[in-house]
mmCIF file of C-alpha atoms in Angstrom:
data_model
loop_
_atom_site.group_PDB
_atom_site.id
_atom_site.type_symbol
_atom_site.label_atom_id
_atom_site.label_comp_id
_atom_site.label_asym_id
_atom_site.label_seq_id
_atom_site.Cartn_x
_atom_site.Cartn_y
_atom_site.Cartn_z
ATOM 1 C CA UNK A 1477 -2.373 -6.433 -13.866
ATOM 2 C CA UNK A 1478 -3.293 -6.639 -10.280
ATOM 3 C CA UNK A 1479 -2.571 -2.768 -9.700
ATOM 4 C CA UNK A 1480 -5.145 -1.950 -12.468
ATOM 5 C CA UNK A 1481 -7.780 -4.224 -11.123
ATOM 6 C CA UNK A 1482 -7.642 -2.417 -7.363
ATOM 7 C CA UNK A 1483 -7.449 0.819 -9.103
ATOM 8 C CA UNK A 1484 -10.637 0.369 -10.705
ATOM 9 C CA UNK A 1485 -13.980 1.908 -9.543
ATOM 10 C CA UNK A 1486 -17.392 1.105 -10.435
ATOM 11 C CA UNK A 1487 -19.244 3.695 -11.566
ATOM 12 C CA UNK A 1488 -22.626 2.065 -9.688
ATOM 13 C CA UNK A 1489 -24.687 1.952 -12.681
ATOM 14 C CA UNK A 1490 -24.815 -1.949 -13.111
ATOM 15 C CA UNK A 1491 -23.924 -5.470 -11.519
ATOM 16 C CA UNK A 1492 -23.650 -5.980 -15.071
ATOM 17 C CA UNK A 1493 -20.014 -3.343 -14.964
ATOM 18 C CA UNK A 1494 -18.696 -5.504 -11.963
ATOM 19 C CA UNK A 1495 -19.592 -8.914 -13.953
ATOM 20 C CA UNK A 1496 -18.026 -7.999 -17.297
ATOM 21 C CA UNK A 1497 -14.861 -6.485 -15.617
ATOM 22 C CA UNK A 1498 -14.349 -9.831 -13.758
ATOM 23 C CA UNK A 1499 -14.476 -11.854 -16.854
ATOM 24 C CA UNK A 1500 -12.353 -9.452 -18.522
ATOM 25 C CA UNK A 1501 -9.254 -10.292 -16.135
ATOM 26 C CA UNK A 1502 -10.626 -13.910 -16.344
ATOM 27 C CA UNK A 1503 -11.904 -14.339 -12.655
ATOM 28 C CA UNK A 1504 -14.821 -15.439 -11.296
ATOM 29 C CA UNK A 1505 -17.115 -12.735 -8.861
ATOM 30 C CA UNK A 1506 -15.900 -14.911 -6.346
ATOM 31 C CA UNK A 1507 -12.608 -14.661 -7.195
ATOM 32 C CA UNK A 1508 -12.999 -10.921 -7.416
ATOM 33 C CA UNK A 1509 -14.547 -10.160 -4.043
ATOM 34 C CA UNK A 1510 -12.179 -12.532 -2.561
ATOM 35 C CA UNK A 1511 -8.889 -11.644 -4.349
ATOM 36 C CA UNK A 1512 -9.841 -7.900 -4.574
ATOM 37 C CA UNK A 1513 -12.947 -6.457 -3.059
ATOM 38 C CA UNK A 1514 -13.684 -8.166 -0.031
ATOM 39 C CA UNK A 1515 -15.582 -5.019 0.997
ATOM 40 C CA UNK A 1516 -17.531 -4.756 -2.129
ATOM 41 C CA UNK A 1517 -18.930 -1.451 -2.761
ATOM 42 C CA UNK A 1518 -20.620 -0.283 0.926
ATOM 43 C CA UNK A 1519 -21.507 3.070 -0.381
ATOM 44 C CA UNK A 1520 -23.941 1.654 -2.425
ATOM 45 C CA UNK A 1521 -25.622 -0.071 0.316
ATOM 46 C CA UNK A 1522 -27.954 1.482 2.472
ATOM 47 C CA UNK A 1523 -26.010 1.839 5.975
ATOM 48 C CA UNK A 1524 -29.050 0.039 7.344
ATOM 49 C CA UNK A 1525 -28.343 -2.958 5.162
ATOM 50 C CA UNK A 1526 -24.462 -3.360 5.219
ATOM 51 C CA UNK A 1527 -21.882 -5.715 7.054
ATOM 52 C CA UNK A 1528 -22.155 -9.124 7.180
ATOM 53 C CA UNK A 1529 -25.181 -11.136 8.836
ATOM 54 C CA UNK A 1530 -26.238 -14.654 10.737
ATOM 55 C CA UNK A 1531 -28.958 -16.103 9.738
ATOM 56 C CA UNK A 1532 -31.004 -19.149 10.843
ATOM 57 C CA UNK A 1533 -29.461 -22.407 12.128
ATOM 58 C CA UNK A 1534 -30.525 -25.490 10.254
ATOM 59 C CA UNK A 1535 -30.257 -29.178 10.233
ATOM 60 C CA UNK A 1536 -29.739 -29.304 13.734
ATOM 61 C CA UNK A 1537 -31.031 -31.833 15.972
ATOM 62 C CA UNK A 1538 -32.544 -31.338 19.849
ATOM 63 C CA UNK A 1539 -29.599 -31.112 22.207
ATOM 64 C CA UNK A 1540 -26.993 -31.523 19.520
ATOM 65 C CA UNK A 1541 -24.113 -29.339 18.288
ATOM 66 C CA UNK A 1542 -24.120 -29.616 14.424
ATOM 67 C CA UNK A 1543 -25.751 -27.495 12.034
ATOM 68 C CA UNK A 1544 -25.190 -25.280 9.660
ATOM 69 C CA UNK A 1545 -25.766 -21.044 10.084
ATOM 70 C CA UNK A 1546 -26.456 -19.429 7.225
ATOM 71 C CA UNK A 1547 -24.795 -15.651 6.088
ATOM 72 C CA UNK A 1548 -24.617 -12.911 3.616
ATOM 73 C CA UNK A 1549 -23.464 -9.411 3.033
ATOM 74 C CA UNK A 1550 -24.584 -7.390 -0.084
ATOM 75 C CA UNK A 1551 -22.081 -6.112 -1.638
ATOM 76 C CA UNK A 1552 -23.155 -3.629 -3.892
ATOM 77 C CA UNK A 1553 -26.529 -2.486 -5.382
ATOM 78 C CA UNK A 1554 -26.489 -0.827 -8.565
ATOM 79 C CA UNK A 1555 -28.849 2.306 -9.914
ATOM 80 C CA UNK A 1556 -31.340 -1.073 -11.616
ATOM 81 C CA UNK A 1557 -32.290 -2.578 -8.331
ATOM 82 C CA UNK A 1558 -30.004 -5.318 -8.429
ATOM 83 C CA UNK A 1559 -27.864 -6.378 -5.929
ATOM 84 C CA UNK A 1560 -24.131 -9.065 -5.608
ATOM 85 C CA UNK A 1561 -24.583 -10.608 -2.834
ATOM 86 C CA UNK A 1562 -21.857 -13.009 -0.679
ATOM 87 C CA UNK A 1563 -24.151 -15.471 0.946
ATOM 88 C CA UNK A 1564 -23.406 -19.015 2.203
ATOM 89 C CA UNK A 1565 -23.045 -21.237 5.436
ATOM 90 C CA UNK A 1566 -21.048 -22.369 8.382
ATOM 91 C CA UNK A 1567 -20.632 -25.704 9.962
ATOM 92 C CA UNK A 1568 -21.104 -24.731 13.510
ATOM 93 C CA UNK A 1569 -20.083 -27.916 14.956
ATOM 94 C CA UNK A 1570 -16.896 -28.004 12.570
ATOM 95 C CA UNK A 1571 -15.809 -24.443 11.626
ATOM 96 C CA UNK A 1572 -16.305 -24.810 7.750
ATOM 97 C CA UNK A 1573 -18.402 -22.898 5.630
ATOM 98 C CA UNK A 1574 -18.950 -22.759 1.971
ATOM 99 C CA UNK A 1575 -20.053 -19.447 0.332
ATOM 100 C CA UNK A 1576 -20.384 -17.879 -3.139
ATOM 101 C CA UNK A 1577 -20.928 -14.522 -4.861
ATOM 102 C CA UNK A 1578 -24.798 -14.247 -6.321
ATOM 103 C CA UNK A 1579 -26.888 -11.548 -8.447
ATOM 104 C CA UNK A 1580 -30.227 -11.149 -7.100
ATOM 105 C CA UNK A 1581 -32.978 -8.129 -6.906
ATOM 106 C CA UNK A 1582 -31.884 -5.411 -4.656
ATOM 107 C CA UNK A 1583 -35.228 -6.083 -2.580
ATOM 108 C CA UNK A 1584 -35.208 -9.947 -2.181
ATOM 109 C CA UNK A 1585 -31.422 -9.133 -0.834
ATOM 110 C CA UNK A 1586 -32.516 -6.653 1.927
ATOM 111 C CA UNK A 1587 -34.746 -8.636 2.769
ATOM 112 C CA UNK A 1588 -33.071 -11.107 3.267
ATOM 113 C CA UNK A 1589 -30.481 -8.942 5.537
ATOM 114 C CA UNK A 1590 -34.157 -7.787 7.628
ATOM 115 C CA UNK A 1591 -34.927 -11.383 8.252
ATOM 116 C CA UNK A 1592 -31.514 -12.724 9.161
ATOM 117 C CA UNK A 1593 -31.191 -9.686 11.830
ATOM 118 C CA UNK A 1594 -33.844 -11.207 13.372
ATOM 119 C CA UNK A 1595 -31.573 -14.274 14.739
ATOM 120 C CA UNK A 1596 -28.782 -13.888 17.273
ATOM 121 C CA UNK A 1597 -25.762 -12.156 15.826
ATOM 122 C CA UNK A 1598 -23.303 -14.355 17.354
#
């Protein structure tokens, strides 16, 4: 089983492909990027929109070291204009983050990636 589910390709077409195939073996997208994928699919991405990116600190307060920095990566958008995305957050004060796999319009997801290049990348 696990053989068949690296071997397969998406054809680039739809989110929809990469959703159905997931269920099919029973896993989550999560579950898929994570277990199998944890690329995605970069050569549907624009070059200028791939790897992973920082965004914005929040709920930090003057002069302290918690908060939380938000990320994402888009990993894959299909021929429709939609785009999986990996997005989530980091506890910066205690090293853990949370994250999930989400389905969102190609555009919204870039620019998201535009916006969060626009905060330190460290």
């Amino acid at each position: 089983m696990h053989d068949e589910i690296y071997d397969w390709k998406w054809d680039g077409v739809s989110i929809d492909a990469i959703e159905s195939f997931a269920a099919s073996y029973q896993l989550s997208l999560l579950d898929l990027y994570e277990g199998y994928f944890p690329e995605g699919w970069p050569d549907s991405v624009p070059g200028s929109h791939r790897g992973l990116v920082l965004g914005p600190v929040f709920g930090r307060n003057v002069g302290s070291p918690e908060g939380y920095k938000r990320f994402m990566r888009i990993l894959a958008i299909d021929h429709g204009g939609n785009a999986l995305t990996l997005e989530g957050a980091t506890d910066i004060y205690r090293g853990a983050d949370g994250y999930n796999v989400l389905k969102k319009d190609s555009r919204e997801a870039m620019g998201l990636v535009d916006v969060y290049r626009l905060y330190p990348q460290s």
